Short mmCIF file of C-alpha atoms in Angstrom, two decimals:
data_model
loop_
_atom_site.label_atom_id
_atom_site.label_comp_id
_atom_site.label_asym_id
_atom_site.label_seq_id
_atom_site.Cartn_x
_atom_site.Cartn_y
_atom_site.Cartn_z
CA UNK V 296 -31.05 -38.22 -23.51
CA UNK V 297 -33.08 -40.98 -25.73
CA UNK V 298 -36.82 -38.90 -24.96
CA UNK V 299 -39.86 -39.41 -26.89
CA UNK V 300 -39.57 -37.07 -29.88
CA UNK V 301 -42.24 -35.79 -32.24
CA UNK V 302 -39.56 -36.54 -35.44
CA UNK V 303 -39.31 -38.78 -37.67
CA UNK V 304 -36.76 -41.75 -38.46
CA UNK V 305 -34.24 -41.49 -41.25
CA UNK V 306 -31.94 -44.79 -41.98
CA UNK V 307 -28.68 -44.36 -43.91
CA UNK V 308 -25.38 -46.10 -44.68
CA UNK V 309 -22.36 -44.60 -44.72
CA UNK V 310 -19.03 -46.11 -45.19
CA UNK V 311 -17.00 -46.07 -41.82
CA UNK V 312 -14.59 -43.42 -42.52
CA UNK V 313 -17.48 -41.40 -42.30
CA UNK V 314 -19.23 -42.40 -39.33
CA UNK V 315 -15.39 -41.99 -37.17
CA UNK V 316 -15.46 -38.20 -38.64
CA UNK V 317 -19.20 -37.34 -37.73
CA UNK V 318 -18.24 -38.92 -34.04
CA UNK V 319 -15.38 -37.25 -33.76
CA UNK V 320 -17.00 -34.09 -35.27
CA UNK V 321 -19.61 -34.69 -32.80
CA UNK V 322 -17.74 -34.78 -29.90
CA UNK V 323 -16.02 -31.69 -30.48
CA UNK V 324 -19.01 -29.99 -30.39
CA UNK V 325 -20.33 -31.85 -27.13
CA UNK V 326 -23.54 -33.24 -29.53
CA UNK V 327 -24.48 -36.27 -31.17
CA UNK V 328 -24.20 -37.91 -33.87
CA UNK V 329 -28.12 -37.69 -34.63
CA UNK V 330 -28.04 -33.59 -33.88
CA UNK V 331 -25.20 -33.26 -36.42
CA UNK V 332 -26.55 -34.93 -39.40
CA UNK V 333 -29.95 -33.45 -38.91
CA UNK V 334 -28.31 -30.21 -39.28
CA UNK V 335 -26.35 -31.01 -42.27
CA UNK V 336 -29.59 -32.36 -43.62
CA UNK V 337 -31.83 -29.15 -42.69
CA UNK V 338 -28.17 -27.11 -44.46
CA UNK V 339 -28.51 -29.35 -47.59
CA UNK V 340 -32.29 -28.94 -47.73
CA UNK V 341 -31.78 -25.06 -47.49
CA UNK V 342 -29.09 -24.78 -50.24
CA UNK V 343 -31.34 -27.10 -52.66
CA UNK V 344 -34.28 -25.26 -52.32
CA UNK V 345 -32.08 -21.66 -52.94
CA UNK V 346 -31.03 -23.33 -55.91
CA UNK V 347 -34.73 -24.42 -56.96
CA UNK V 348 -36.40 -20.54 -56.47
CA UNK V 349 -32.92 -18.92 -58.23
CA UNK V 350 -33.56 -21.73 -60.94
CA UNK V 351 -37.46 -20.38 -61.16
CA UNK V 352 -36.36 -16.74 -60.94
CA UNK V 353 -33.82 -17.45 -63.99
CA UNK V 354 -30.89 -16.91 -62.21
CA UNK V 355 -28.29 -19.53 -62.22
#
């Protein structure tokens, strides 16, 4: 854990009702906290750029 990674660093804040449910969330799922959001991230990412190409395709 803690290796030398080829990603970059994203800072956010959160209020701290949300950081106790992405912990919690997190340890559930035997990950961390950094793995989690990156995958909501990469989900969010996804569903906005579904939304861009229906948008250009004139589907809404």
């Amino acid at each position: 854990m803690g290796g030398k990674t080829d990603l970059d660093r994203v800072v956010a804040y959160i209020p701290p009702e949300w950081k106790k449910e992405l912990e919690k969330w997190a340890k559930e799922d035997e990950r961390s906290v950094s793995w989690l959001v990156g995958k909501l991230i990469e989900r969010g990412l996804e569903e906005h750029r579904n939304h861009q190409n229906s948008e250009k395709e004139g589907v809404r």
